PDB file of C-alpha atoms in Angstrom:
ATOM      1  CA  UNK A  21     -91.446 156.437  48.552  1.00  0.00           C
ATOM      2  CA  UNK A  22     -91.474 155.711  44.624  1.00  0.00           C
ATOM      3  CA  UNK A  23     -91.527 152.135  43.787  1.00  0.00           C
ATOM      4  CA  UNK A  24     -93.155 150.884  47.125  1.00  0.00           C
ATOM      5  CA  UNK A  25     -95.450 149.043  45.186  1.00  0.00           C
ATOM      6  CA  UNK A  26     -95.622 147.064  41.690  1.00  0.00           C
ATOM      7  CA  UNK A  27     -97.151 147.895  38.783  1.00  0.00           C
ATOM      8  CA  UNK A  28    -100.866 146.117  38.155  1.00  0.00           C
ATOM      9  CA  UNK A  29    -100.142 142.870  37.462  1.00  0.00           C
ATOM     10  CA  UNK A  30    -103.979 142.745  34.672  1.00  0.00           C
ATOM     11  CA  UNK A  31    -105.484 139.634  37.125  1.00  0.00           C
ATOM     12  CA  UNK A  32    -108.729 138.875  35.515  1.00  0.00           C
ATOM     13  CA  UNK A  33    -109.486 136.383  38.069  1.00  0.00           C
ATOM     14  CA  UNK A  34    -109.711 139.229  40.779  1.00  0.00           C
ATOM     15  CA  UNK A  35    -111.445 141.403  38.112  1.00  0.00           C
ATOM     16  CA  UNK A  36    -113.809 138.861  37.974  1.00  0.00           C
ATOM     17  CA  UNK A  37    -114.935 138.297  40.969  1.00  0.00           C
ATOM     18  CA  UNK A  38    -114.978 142.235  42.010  1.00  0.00           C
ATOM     19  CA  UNK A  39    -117.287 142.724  39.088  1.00  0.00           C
ATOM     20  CA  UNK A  40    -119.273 139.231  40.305  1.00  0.00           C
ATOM     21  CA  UNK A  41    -120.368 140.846  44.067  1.00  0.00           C
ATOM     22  CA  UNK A  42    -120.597 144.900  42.420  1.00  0.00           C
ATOM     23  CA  UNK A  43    -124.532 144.665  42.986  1.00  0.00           C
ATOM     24  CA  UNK A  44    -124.290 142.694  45.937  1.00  0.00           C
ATOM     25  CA  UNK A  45    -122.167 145.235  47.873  1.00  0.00           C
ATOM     26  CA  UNK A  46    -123.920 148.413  46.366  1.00  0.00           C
ATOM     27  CA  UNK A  47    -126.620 146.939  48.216  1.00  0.00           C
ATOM     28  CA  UNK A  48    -124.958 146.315  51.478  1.00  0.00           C
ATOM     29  CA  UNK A  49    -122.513 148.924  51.309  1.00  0.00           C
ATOM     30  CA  UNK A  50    -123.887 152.177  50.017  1.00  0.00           C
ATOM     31  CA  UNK A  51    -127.213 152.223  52.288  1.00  0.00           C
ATOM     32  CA  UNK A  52    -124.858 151.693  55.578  1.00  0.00           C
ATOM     33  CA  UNK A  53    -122.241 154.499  54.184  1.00  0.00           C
ATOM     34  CA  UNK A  54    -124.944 157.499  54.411  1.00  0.00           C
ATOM     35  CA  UNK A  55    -126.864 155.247  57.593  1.00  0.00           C
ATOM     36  CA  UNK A  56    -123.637 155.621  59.801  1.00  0.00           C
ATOM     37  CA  UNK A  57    -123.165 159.863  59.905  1.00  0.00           C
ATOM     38  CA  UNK A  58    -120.014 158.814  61.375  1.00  0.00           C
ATOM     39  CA  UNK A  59    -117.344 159.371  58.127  1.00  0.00           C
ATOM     40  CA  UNK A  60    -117.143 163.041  57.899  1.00  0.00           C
ATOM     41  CA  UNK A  61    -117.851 163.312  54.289  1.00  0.00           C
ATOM     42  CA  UNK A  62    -121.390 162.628  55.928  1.00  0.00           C
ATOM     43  CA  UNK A  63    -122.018 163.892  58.816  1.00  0.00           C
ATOM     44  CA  UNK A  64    -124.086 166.926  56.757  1.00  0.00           C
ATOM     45  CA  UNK A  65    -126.945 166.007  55.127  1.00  0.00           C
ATOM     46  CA  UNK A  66    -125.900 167.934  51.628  1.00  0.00           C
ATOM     47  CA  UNK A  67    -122.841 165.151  51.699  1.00  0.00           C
ATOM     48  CA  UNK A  68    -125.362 162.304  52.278  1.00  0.00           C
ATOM     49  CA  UNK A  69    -127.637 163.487  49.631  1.00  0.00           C
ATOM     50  CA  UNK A  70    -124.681 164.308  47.177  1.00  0.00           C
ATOM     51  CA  UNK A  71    -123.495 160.715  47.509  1.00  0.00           C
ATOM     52  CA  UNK A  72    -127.051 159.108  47.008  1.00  0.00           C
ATOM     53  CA  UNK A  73    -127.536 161.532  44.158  1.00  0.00           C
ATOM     54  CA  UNK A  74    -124.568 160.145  42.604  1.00  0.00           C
ATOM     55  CA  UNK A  75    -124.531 156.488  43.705  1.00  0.00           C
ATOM     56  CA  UNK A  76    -127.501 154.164  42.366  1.00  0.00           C
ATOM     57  CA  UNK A  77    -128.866 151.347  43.844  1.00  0.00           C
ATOM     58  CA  UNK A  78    -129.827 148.227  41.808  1.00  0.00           C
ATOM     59  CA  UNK A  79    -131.074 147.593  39.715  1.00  0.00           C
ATOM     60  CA  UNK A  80    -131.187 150.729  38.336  1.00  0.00           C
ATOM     61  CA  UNK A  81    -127.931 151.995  36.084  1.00  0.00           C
ATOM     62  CA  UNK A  82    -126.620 155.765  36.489  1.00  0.00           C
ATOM     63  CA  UNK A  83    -129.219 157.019  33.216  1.00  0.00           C
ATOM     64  CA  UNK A  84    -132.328 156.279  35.216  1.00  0.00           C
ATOM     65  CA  UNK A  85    -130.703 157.533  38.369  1.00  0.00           C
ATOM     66  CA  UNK A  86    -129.143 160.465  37.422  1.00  0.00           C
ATOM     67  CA  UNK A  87    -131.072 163.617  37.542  1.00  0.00           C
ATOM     68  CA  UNK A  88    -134.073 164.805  39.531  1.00  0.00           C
ATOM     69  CA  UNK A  89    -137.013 163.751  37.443  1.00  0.00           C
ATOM     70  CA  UNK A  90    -137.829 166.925  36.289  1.00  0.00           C
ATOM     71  CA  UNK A  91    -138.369 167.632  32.418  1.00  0.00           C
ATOM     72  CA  UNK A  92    -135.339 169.365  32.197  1.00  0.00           C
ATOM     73  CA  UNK A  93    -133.432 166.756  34.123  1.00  0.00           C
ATOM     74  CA  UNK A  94    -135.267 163.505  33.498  1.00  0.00           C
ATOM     75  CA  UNK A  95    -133.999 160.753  36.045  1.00  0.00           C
ATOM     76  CA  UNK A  96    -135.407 159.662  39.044  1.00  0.00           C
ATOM     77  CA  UNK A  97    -136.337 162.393  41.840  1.00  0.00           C
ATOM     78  CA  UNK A  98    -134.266 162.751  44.867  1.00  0.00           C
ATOM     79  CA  UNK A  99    -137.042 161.994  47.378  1.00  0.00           C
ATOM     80  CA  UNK A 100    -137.213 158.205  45.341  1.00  0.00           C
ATOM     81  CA  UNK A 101    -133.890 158.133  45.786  1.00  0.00           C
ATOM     82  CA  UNK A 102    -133.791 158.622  49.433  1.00  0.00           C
ATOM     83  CA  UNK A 103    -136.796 155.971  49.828  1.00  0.00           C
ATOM     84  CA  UNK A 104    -134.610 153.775  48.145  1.00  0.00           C
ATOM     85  CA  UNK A 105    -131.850 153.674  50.358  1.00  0.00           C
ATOM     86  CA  UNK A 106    -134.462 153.897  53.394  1.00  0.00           C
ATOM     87  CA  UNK A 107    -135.890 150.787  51.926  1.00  0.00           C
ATOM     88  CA  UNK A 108    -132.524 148.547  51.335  1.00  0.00           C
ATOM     89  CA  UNK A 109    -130.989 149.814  54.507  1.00  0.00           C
ATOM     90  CA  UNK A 110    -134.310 148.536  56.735  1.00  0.00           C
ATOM     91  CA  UNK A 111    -134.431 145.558  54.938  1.00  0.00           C
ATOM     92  CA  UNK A 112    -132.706 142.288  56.444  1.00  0.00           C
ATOM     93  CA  UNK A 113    -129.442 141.776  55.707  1.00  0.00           C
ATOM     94  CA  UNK A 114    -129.220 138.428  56.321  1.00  0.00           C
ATOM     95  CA  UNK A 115    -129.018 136.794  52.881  1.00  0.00           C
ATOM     96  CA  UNK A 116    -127.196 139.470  51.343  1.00  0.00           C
ATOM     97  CA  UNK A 117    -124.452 138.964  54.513  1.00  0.00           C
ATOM     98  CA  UNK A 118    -124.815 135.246  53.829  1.00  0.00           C
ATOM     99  CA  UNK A 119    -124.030 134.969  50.163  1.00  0.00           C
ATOM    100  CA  UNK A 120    -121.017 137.857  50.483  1.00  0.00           C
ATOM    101  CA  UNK A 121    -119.491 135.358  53.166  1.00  0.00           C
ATOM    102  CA  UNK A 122    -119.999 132.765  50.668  1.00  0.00           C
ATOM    103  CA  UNK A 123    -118.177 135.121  47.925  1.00  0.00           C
ATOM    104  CA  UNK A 124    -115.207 135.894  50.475  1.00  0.00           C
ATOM    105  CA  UNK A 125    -114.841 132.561  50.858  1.00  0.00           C
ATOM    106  CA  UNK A 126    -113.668 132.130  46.865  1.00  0.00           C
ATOM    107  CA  UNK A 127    -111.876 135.320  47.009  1.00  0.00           C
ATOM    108  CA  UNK A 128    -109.788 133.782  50.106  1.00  0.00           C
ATOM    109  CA  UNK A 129    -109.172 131.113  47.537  1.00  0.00           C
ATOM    110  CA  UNK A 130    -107.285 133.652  44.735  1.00  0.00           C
ATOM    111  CA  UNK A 131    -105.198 135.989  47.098  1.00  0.00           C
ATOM    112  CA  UNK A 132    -101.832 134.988  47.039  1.00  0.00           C
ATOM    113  CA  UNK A 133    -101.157 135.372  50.872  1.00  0.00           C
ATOM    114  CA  UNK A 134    -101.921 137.495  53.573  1.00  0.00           C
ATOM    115  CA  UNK A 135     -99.053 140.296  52.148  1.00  0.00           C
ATOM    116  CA  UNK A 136    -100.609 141.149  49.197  1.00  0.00           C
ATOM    117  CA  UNK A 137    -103.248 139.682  46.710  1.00  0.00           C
ATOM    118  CA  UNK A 138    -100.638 138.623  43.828  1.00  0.00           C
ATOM    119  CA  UNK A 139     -97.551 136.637  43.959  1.00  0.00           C
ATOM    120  CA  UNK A 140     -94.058 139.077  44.044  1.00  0.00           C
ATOM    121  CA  UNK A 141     -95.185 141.700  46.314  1.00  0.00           C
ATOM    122  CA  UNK A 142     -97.298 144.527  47.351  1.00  0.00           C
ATOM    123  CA  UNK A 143     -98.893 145.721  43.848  1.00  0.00           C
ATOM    124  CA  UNK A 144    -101.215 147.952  42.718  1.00  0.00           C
ATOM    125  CA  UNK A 145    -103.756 144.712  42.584  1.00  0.00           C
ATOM    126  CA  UNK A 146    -103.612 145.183  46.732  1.00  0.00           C
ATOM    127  CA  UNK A 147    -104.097 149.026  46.695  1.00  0.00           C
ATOM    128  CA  UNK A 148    -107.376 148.336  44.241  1.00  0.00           C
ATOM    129  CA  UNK A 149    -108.655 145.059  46.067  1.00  0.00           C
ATOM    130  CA  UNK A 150    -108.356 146.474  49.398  1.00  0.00           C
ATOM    131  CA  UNK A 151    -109.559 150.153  49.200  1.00  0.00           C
ATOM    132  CA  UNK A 152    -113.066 147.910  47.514  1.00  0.00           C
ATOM    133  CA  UNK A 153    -112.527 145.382  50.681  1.00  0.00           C
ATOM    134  CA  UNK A 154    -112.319 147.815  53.147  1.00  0.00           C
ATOM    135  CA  UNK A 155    -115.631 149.203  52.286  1.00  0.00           C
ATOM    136  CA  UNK A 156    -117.347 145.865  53.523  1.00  0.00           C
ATOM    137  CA  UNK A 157    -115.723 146.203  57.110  1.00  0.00           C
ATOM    138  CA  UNK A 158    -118.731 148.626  57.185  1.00  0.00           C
ATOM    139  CA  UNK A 159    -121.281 145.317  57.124  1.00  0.00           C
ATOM    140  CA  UNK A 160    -121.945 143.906  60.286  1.00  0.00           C
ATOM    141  CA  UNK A 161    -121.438 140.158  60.976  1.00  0.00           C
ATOM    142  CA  UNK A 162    -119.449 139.990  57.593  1.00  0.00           C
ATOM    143  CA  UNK A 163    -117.521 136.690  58.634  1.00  0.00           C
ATOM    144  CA  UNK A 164    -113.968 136.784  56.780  1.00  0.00           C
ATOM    145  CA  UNK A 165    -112.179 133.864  56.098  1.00  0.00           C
ATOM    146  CA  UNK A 166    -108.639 133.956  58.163  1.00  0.00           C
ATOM    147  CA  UNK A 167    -106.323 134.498  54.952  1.00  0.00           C
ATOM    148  CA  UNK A 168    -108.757 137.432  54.094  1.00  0.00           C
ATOM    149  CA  UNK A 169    -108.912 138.947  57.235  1.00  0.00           C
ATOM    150  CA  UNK A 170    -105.331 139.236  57.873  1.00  0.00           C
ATOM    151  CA  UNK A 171    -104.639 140.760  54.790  1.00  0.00           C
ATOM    152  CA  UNK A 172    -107.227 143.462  55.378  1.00  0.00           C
ATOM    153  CA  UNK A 173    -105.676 144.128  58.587  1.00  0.00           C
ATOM    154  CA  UNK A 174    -101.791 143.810  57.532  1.00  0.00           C
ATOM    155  CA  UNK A 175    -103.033 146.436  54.914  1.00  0.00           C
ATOM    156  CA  UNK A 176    -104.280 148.631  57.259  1.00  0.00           C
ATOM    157  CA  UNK A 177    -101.806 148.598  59.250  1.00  0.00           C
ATOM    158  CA  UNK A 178     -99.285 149.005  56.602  1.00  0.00           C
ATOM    159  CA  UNK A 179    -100.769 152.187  54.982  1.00  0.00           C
ATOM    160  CA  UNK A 180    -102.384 153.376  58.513  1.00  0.00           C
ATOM    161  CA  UNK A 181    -105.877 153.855  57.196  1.00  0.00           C
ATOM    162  CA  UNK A 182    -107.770 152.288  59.397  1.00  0.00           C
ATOM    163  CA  UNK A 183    -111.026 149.710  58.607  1.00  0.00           C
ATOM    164  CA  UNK A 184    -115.004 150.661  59.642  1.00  0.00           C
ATOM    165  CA  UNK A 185    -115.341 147.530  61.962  1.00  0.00           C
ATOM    166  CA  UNK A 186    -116.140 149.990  65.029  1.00  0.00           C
ATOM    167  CA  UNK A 187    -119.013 151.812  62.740  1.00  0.00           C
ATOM    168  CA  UNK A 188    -120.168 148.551  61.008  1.00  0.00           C
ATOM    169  CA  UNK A 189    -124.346 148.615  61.015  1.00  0.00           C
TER     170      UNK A 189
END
C-alpha cells in the first residue's frame, strides 16, 4: 500500500558505517553468492560469470575490472577474474568473520530498535540497510548481536523475503 513506509530520513551515521565494511563484505559476500549455485540467478554458469564480470573484488575498482583484457576491451580477463573469486572464497574466513562481528556490534549500537533502523517508523533507511544486511546472512558463523538479529528477522518476516541462513558457506 502507498505510504507503508517513510521517506529516507539522510542518516549519515548509517551511511557511514555501510560505506566503512563495503570492502569487507565484497570480500565475504560476493565469493559465497556465485560459491552457493543455490539463488537461481546462479544456478547457470553464464549468471555466475555475468555477476563476477560485473562485480570486482578488492582492491581493484570497476576500470581495472571491467572488460576482458583484450586491446579492444582493456580490463582484466575473465579467467583472472574467476581465479580471483576462487582465491578469496578458499581463503579463511576467519578474520574477515571476526572483524564484521566486531562492525555489527557498532551498527547494533545506531539502529533505533528492532522495528526499524530510525526513530518514527519503518523508513526507507530499513528497506536500504536491510536488503545490504541480508546479504551477510549468506556468511557462515556471522554472530549478530540480539538487537540486530531481530530486526533482520522482523524484516523478513514483515516483507516475506526470506534471509540465506540455510545456504550460508
Amino acid at each position: 500500500p502507498t505510504g507503508a513506509s517513510l521517506p529516507a530520513t539522510g542518516r549519515s551515521d548509517i551511511k557511514a558505517w555501510q560505506k566503512s565494511v563495503q570492502g569487507l563484505l565484497r570480500n565475504l559476500q560476493r565469493p559465497r553468492y556465485v560459491a552457493t549455485g543455490l539463488l537461481p540467478e546462479f544456478q547457470q554458469r553464464d549468471g555466475r560469470q555475468a555477476f563476477i564480470k560485473n562485480h570486482q573484488l578488492p582492491p581493484y575498482e570497476k576500470p581495472e575490472w571491467k572488460g576482458d583484457g583484450s586491446e579492444e576491451n582493456p580490463g582484466m580477463p575473465m579467467d583472472q577474474k574467476l581465479m580471483l573469486y576462487a582465491e578469496a572464497m578458499a581463503k579463511d574466513p576467519a578474520p574477515l568473520i571476526e572483524e564484521l562481528n566486531a562492525r555489527l556490534v557498532e551498527l547494533d549500537d545506531i539502529v533505533y530498535s528492532s522495528h526499524y533502523c530510525s526513530e518514527g517508523g519503518l523508513s526507507m533507511d530499513d528497506i536500504d540497510l536491510w536488503s545490504r544486511l541480508r546479504s551477510i546472512t549468506i556468511i557462515k558463523g556471522v554472530e549478530w548481536p540480539d538487537k540486530l538479529r531481530s530486526y533482520m528477522d522482523e524484516l523478513s518476516a514483515l516483507g516475506d523475503v526470506p534471509l540465506y541462513d540455510e545456504m550460508a558457506l
